[in-house]
C-alpha positions as a Markdown table, in Angstrom:
| # | Residue | x | y | z |
|---|---|---|---|---|
| 1 | Met | -17.6 | 65.2 | -116.4 |
| 2 | Thr | -19.6 | 63.1 | -115.2 |
| 3 | Asp | -18.7 | 62.0 | -110.8 |
| 4 | Arg | -18.8 | 58.0 | -110.7 |
| 5 | Thr | -19.8 | 58.0 | -107.4 |
| 6 | Thr | -22.7 | 60.1 | -107.7 |
| 7 | Gly | -23.2 | 60.1 | -111.7 |
| 8 | Thr | -24.0 | 64.2 | -112.2 |
| 9 | Thr | -22.2 | 65.8 | -114.5 |
| 10 | Gly | -20.5 | 69.3 | -113.2 |
| 11 | Pro | -19.3 | 70.6 | -110.2 |
| 12 | Leu | -20.7 | 68.7 | -106.8 |
| 13 | Thr | -23.1 | 70.4 | -104.7 |
| 14 | Gly | -22.0 | 70.4 | -100.8 |
| 15 | Val | -24.9 | 67.8 | -100.2 |
| 16 | Glu | -24.0 | 65.5 | -103.4 |
| 17 | Arg | -19.3 | 65.9 | -101.8 |
| 18 | Phe | -21.0 | 64.8 | -98.3 |
| 19 | Arg | -23.2 | 61.5 | -99.5 |
| 20 | Ala | -20.1 | 60.8 | -101.8 |
| 21 | Leu | -18.0 | 61.1 | -98.4 |
| 22 | His | -19.5 | 58.0 | -96.8 |
| 23 | His | -19.0 | 55.6 | -99.8 |
| 24 | Gly | -16.5 | 53.5 | -101.4 |
| 25 | Arg | -13.8 | 54.0 | -97.8 |
| 26 | Leu | -11.8 | 51.3 | -96.7 |
| 27 | Pro | -12.2 | 49.8 | -93.3 |
| 28 | Glu | -9.5 | 51.8 | -91.8 |
| 29 | Asp | -10.3 | 54.7 | -93.5 |
| 30 | Pro | -13.7 | 55.8 | -91.7 |
| 31 | Leu | -14.9 | 59.4 | -92.7 |
| 32 | Val | -14.1 | 61.1 | -89.1 |
| 33 | Leu | -16.5 | 64.2 | -88.7 |
| 34 | Pro | -14.9 | 66.6 | -86.2 |
| 35 | Gly | -18.0 | 68.7 | -84.0 |
| 36 | Pro | -17.4 | 72.3 | -84.2 |
| 37 | Trp | -19.5 | 74.2 | -81.5 |
| 38 | Asp | -19.2 | 77.9 | -82.9 |
| 39 | Ala | -17.5 | 79.8 | -86.3 |
| 40 | Ala | -14.7 | 80.3 | -84.8 |
| 41 | Ser | -14.4 | 76.2 | -84.0 |
| 42 | Ala | -15.4 | 75.2 | -87.3 |
| 43 | Arg | -13.0 | 77.6 | -89.1 |
| 44 | Val | -10.1 | 75.9 | -87.4 |
| 45 | Leu | -11.2 | 72.7 | -88.4 |
| 46 | Ala | -11.0 | 73.5 | -91.8 |
| 47 | Glu | -8.1 | 74.6 | -92.2 |
| 48 | Ala | -6.9 | 71.4 | -90.7 |
| 49 | Gly | -8.5 | 69.7 | -93.9 |
| 50 | Phe | -11.0 | 67.8 | -92.5 |
| 51 | Pro | -13.6 | 67.2 | -95.7 |
| 52 | Ala | -16.7 | 68.1 | -93.8 |
| 53 | Leu | -18.0 | 68.7 | -90.4 |
| 54 | Ala | -21.1 | 67.9 | -87.9 |
| 55 | Thr | -22.1 | 70.3 | -85.0 |
| 56 | Pro | -23.2 | 68.8 | -81.7 |
| 57 | Ser | -26.0 | 70.0 | -80.2 |
| 58 | Ala | -24.5 | 69.5 | -76.9 |
| 59 | Gly | -21.1 | 71.9 | -77.8 |
| 60 | Val | -23.7 | 73.9 | -79.6 |
| 61 | Ala | -26.0 | 74.9 | -76.3 |
| 62 | Ala | -22.8 | 75.6 | -74.3 |
| 63 | Ser | -21.4 | 77.7 | -76.5 |
| 64 | Leu | -24.9 | 79.6 | -76.5 |
| 65 | Gly | -25.1 | 79.3 | -72.0 |
| 66 | Tyr | -28.0 | 76.4 | -72.6 |
| 67 | Ala | -27.4 | 73.4 | -70.4 |
| 68 | Asp | -27.7 | 70.3 | -73.3 |
| 69 | Gly | -31.4 | 69.5 | -74.8 |
| 70 | Ala | -32.2 | 73.3 | -73.7 |
| 71 | Thr | -31.3 | 75.4 | -76.7 |
| 72 | Pro | -34.7 | 77.1 | -78.0 |
| 73 | Ala | -35.0 | 76.2 | -82.3 |
| 74 | Asp | -34.6 | 79.6 | -83.3 |
| 75 | Glu | -30.6 | 79.8 | -81.6 |
| 76 | Met | -30.2 | 76.4 | -82.3 |
| 77 | Phe | -30.6 | 77.4 | -86.1 |
| 78 | Ala | -28.8 | 80.5 | -85.7 |
| 79 | Ala | -25.7 | 79.5 | -84.5 |
| 80 | Val | -25.6 | 76.8 | -87.7 |
| 81 | Ala | -26.2 | 79.4 | -89.9 |
| 82 | Arg | -23.0 | 80.7 | -88.4 |
| 83 | Ile | -20.6 | 77.6 | -88.4 |
| 84 | Val | -21.7 | 77.0 | -91.8 |
| 85 | Arg | -21.3 | 80.8 | -92.8 |
| 86 | Ala | -17.9 | 80.4 | -91.7 |
| 87 | Val | -16.8 | 77.6 | -93.2 |
| 88 | Asp | -16.4 | 76.0 | -97.6 |
| 89 | Val | -16.7 | 72.4 | -96.1 |
| 90 | Pro | -20.1 | 70.4 | -95.8 |
| 91 | Val | -21.8 | 70.9 | -92.5 |
| 92 | Ser | -24.2 | 68.5 | -91.2 |
| 93 | Ala | -26.1 | 70.0 | -88.3 |
| 94 | Asp | -27.4 | 68.1 | -84.9 |
| 95 | Val | -31.1 | 69.0 | -84.3 |
| 96 | Glu | -32.2 | 66.9 | -81.8 |
| 97 | Asp | -35.4 | 65.6 | -82.1 |
| 98 | Gly | -36.7 | 67.9 | -84.4 |
| 99 | Tyr | -38.0 | 71.0 | -81.6 |
| 100 | Gly | -41.6 | 69.2 | -82.4 |
| 101 | Leu | -41.7 | 70.9 | -86.0 |
| 102 | Ala | -43.7 | 69.4 | -88.5 |
| 103 | Pro | -41.1 | 67.7 | -91.5 |
| 104 | Glu | -41.2 | 70.0 | -93.9 |
| 105 | Glu | -40.9 | 73.4 | -92.0 |
| 106 | Leu | -37.4 | 71.2 | -90.2 |
| 107 | Val | -36.7 | 70.6 | -93.7 |
| 108 | Glu | -37.0 | 74.5 | -95.1 |
| 109 | Arg | -35.3 | 75.9 | -91.5 |
| 110 | Leu | -32.5 | 73.0 | -92.1 |
| 111 | Leu | -32.1 | 74.3 | -95.3 |
| 112 | Glu | -32.3 | 78.2 | -94.7 |
| 113 | Thr | -29.3 | 77.5 | -92.7 |
| 114 | Gly | -26.8 | 76.0 | -95.1 |
| 115 | Ala | -26.7 | 72.5 | -93.5 |
| 116 | Val | -26.3 | 69.5 | -96.0 |
| 117 | Gly | -27.5 | 67.2 | -93.8 |
| 118 | Cys | -29.2 | 66.9 | -90.0 |
| 119 | Asn | -28.5 | 64.3 | -86.8 |
| 120 | Leu | -31.7 | 63.2 | -86.1 |
| 121 | Glu | -32.9 | 62.1 | -82.7 |
| 122 | Asp | -35.2 | 58.5 | -81.6 |
| 123 | Ser | -36.2 | 59.5 | -78.3 |
| 124 | Thr | -37.3 | 62.8 | -76.5 |
| 125 | Gly | -37.2 | 63.9 | -72.9 |
| 126 | Gly | -35.1 | 60.5 | -72.3 |
| 127 | Val | -37.6 | 58.5 | -73.5 |
| 128 | Leu | -37.4 | 56.3 | -76.9 |
| 129 | Lys | -40.0 | 56.9 | -79.1 |
| 130 | Asp | -42.0 | 54.6 | -81.5 |
| 131 | Pro | -39.7 | 52.5 | -83.9 |
| 132 | Arg | -42.3 | 52.7 | -86.2 |
| 133 | Glu | -43.5 | 55.9 | -85.7 |
| 134 | His | -40.5 | 57.4 | -85.3 |
| 135 | Ala | -39.4 | 55.5 | -88.6 |
| 136 | Ala | -42.8 | 56.7 | -90.6 |
| 137 | Trp | -41.6 | 60.8 | -89.3 |
| 138 | Leu | -38.4 | 60.0 | -90.8 |
| 139 | Ser | -39.9 | 59.1 | -94.0 |
| 140 | Glu | -41.6 | 62.2 | -94.3 |
| 141 | Val | -38.3 | 64.3 | -94.2 |
| 142 | Arg | -37.3 | 62.6 | -96.8 |
| 143 | Ala | -40.0 | 63.1 | -98.5 |
| 144 | Ala | -40.0 | 66.2 | -97.4 |
| 145 | Ala | -35.9 | 67.2 | -98.4 |
| 146 | Gly | -35.2 | 65.1 | -101.4 |
| 147 | Asp | -31.9 | 64.3 | -101.9 |
| 148 | Arg | -31.1 | 67.6 | -100.6 |
| 149 | Leu | -30.5 | 66.7 | -96.9 |
| 150 | Phe | -28.1 | 63.7 | -96.0 |
| 151 | Val | -29.8 | 62.4 | -92.2 |
| 152 | Asn | -28.2 | 60.3 | -90.0 |
| 153 | Ala | -31.5 | 58.5 | -87.5 |
| 154 | Arg | -29.3 | 58.3 | -84.3 |
| 155 | Ile | -30.8 | 55.1 | -82.0 |
| 156 | Asp | -31.4 | 56.1 | -78.6 |
| 157 | Thr | -31.6 | 52.3 | -77.5 |
| 158 | Phe | -27.9 | 52.1 | -75.7 |
| 159 | Leu | -28.6 | 55.2 | -74.2 |
| 160 | Arg | -31.8 | 54.5 | -72.7 |
| 161 | Gly | -30.7 | 51.5 | -71.0 |
| 162 | Val | -31.7 | 48.6 | -73.5 |
| 163 | Gly | -28.1 | 46.4 | -73.9 |
| 164 | Asp | -29.8 | 44.0 | -77.0 |
| 165 | Pro | -27.7 | 44.4 | -80.2 |
| 166 | Glu | -31.0 | 43.6 | -82.2 |
| 167 | Ala | -33.0 | 46.3 | -81.1 |
| 168 | Ala | -31.1 | 48.8 | -82.7 |
| 169 | Val | -31.1 | 46.9 | -85.2 |
| 170 | Glu | -34.6 | 46.7 | -85.6 |
| 171 | Arg | -34.4 | 50.0 | -85.4 |
| 172 | Ala | -31.7 | 50.5 | -88.4 |
| 173 | Ala | -33.9 | 48.6 | -90.6 |
| 174 | Leu | -37.0 | 50.7 | -89.8 |
| 175 | Tyr | -35.1 | 53.8 | -90.3 |
| 176 | Val | -32.8 | 53.0 | -93.9 |
| 177 | Ala | -36.1 | 51.8 | -95.3 |
| 178 | Ala | -37.9 | 55.0 | -94.1 |
| 179 | Gly | -34.9 | 56.9 | -96.0 |
| 180 | Ala | -32.5 | 57.7 | -93.5 |
| 181 | Asp | -28.5 | 57.8 | -95.0 |
| 182 | Cys | -26.8 | 56.6 | -92.0 |
| 183 | Val | -27.6 | 54.9 | -88.8 |
| 184 | Tyr | -26.3 | 56.4 | -85.4 |
| 185 | Pro | -26.6 | 53.5 | -82.3 |
| 186 | Ile | -24.8 | 55.9 | -80.6 |
| 187 | Gly | -23.8 | 54.3 | -76.8 |
| 188 | Ala | -22.9 | 51.4 | -78.6 |
| 189 | Pro | -20.4 | 49.6 | -77.0 |
| 190 | Val | -17.2 | 48.7 | -78.8 |
| 191 | Gly | -17.7 | 45.4 | -78.4 |
| 192 | Val | -21.0 | 45.1 | -80.4 |
| 193 | Leu | -19.5 | 47.3 | -83.4 |
| 194 | Pro | -19.4 | 44.1 | -85.6 |
| 195 | Leu | -22.0 | 42.6 | -84.5 |
| 196 | Leu | -24.4 | 45.8 | -85.6 |
| 197 | Arg | -21.8 | 46.2 | -88.8 |
| 198 | Ser | -23.3 | 43.1 | -90.1 |
| 199 | Gly | -27.0 | 43.3 | -89.4 |
| 200 | Val | -26.9 | 47.5 | -90.7 |
| 201 | Arg | -27.4 | 47.6 | -94.5 |
| 202 | Gly | -25.3 | 51.3 | -95.2 |
| 203 | Pro | -23.1 | 53.7 | -93.6 |
| 204 | Met | -23.2 | 53.3 | -89.8 |
| 205 | Asn | -22.5 | 56.3 | -87.5 |
| 206 | Val | -19.6 | 55.2 | -84.3 |
| 207 | His | -19.0 | 58.3 | -81.3 |
| 208 | Ala | -15.7 | 58.0 | -80.0 |
| 209 | Leu | -14.1 | 60.7 | -77.9 |
| 210 | Pro | -10.9 | 62.6 | -79.2 |
| 211 | Gly | -7.7 | 61.3 | -77.4 |
| 212 | Glu | -9.7 | 58.0 | -75.8 |
| 213 | Gly | -10.5 | 54.7 | -76.6 |
| 214 | Pro | -10.5 | 52.9 | -80.1 |
| 215 | Ser | -8.4 | 55.4 | -83.0 |
| 216 | Pro | -10.8 | 55.8 | -85.5 |
| 217 | Ala | -9.0 | 53.4 | -87.7 |
| 218 | Glu | -9.3 | 50.9 | -85.4 |
| 219 | Leu | -13.1 | 51.9 | -85.0 |
| 220 | Gly | -13.5 | 51.9 | -88.7 |
| 221 | Gly | -11.9 | 48.0 | -88.8 |
| 222 | Leu | -14.9 | 47.3 | -86.0 |
| 223 | Gly | -17.4 | 48.4 | -88.7 |
| 224 | Ala | -17.6 | 52.5 | -88.4 |
| 225 | Thr | -18.7 | 54.5 | -91.8 |
| 226 | Arg | -17.8 | 57.8 | -89.9 |
| 227 | Ile | -17.1 | 58.9 | -86.6 |
| 228 | Thr | -18.5 | 61.8 | -84.3 |
| 229 | Phe | -17.1 | 62.8 | -81.2 |
| 230 | Gly | -20.4 | 64.8 | -79.9 |
| 231 | Pro | -19.7 | 67.6 | -77.5 |
| 232 | Gly | -16.1 | 66.4 | -76.5 |
| 233 | Leu | -14.1 | 69.1 | -78.2 |
| 234 | Gln | -15.9 | 71.3 | -76.9 |
| 235 | Arg | -15.5 | 70.4 | -73.2 |
| 236 | Arg | -12.0 | 69.2 | -74.1 |
| 237 | Ala | -11.3 | 73.0 | -75.1 |
| 238 | Glu | -13.1 | 74.4 | -72.0 |
| 239 | Arg | -10.9 | 72.6 | -70.2 |
| 240 | Ala | -7.9 | 73.9 | -71.7 |
| 241 | Leu | -9.2 | 77.8 | -71.4 |
| 242 | Arg | -9.6 | 76.4 | -67.7 |
| 243 | Glu | -5.9 | 75.7 | -67.0 |
| 244 | Ile | -5.0 | 78.7 | -69.1 |
| 245 | Ala | -7.4 | 80.3 | -66.9 |
| 246 | Ala | -6.2 | 79.3 | -63.4 |
| 247 | Gly | -2.4 | 80.2 | -65.0 |
| 248 | Leu | -3.2 | 83.5 | -65.0 |
| 249 | Thr | -4.3 | 84.0 | -61.4 |
| 250 | Gly | -1.1 | 82.5 | -59.9 |
């Protein structure tokens, strides 16, 4: 049987399933990808019925005892591998700025974890990378990965104080042309999402806070193809645990 989305025959691979989830969606039905930070949280989210998951680097860092951005590459890849092994749904991995690895090594290490995709940032050490140089690097990642990984290109302009939406749109165009499957203008104000949507080709990732702000359906109506929460779930779980712990000492 031929899959109408991918044109392939037979069962879909994990990355094919993941890629297909990003296409043909109604505006009010974006893909919601909660972020597990360890194997136990991944099982909870998969059992809740989510069709795929996306690890947050900050949440994984916290679970390993590191500050955001300070996790050694080996420990991040090992944590991702444990999460992938724990569930039977596709998992995309946030691997920050790629840890300085050559594209071929980065791709192979991601594939070794079993991840079907990755989130890659366009800033390092709090500084935006040159967009054309970053696009060239993304092109090398795509060449090394072929169709084996779904690449989500994070755009950090809003995070780094560049408020002009056009700057994000320009970076998005470069990254899509380089082979990115999806772009992620993290920190974009809700009010500019329709403008970004009109200028961005292909799927667009939007960050949300669990239980706060617009709902996923509302964000979908504003242009989001998929919704991720960064470390929001891990931090909310941590707050819940603090409350439980406080009750144990009362």
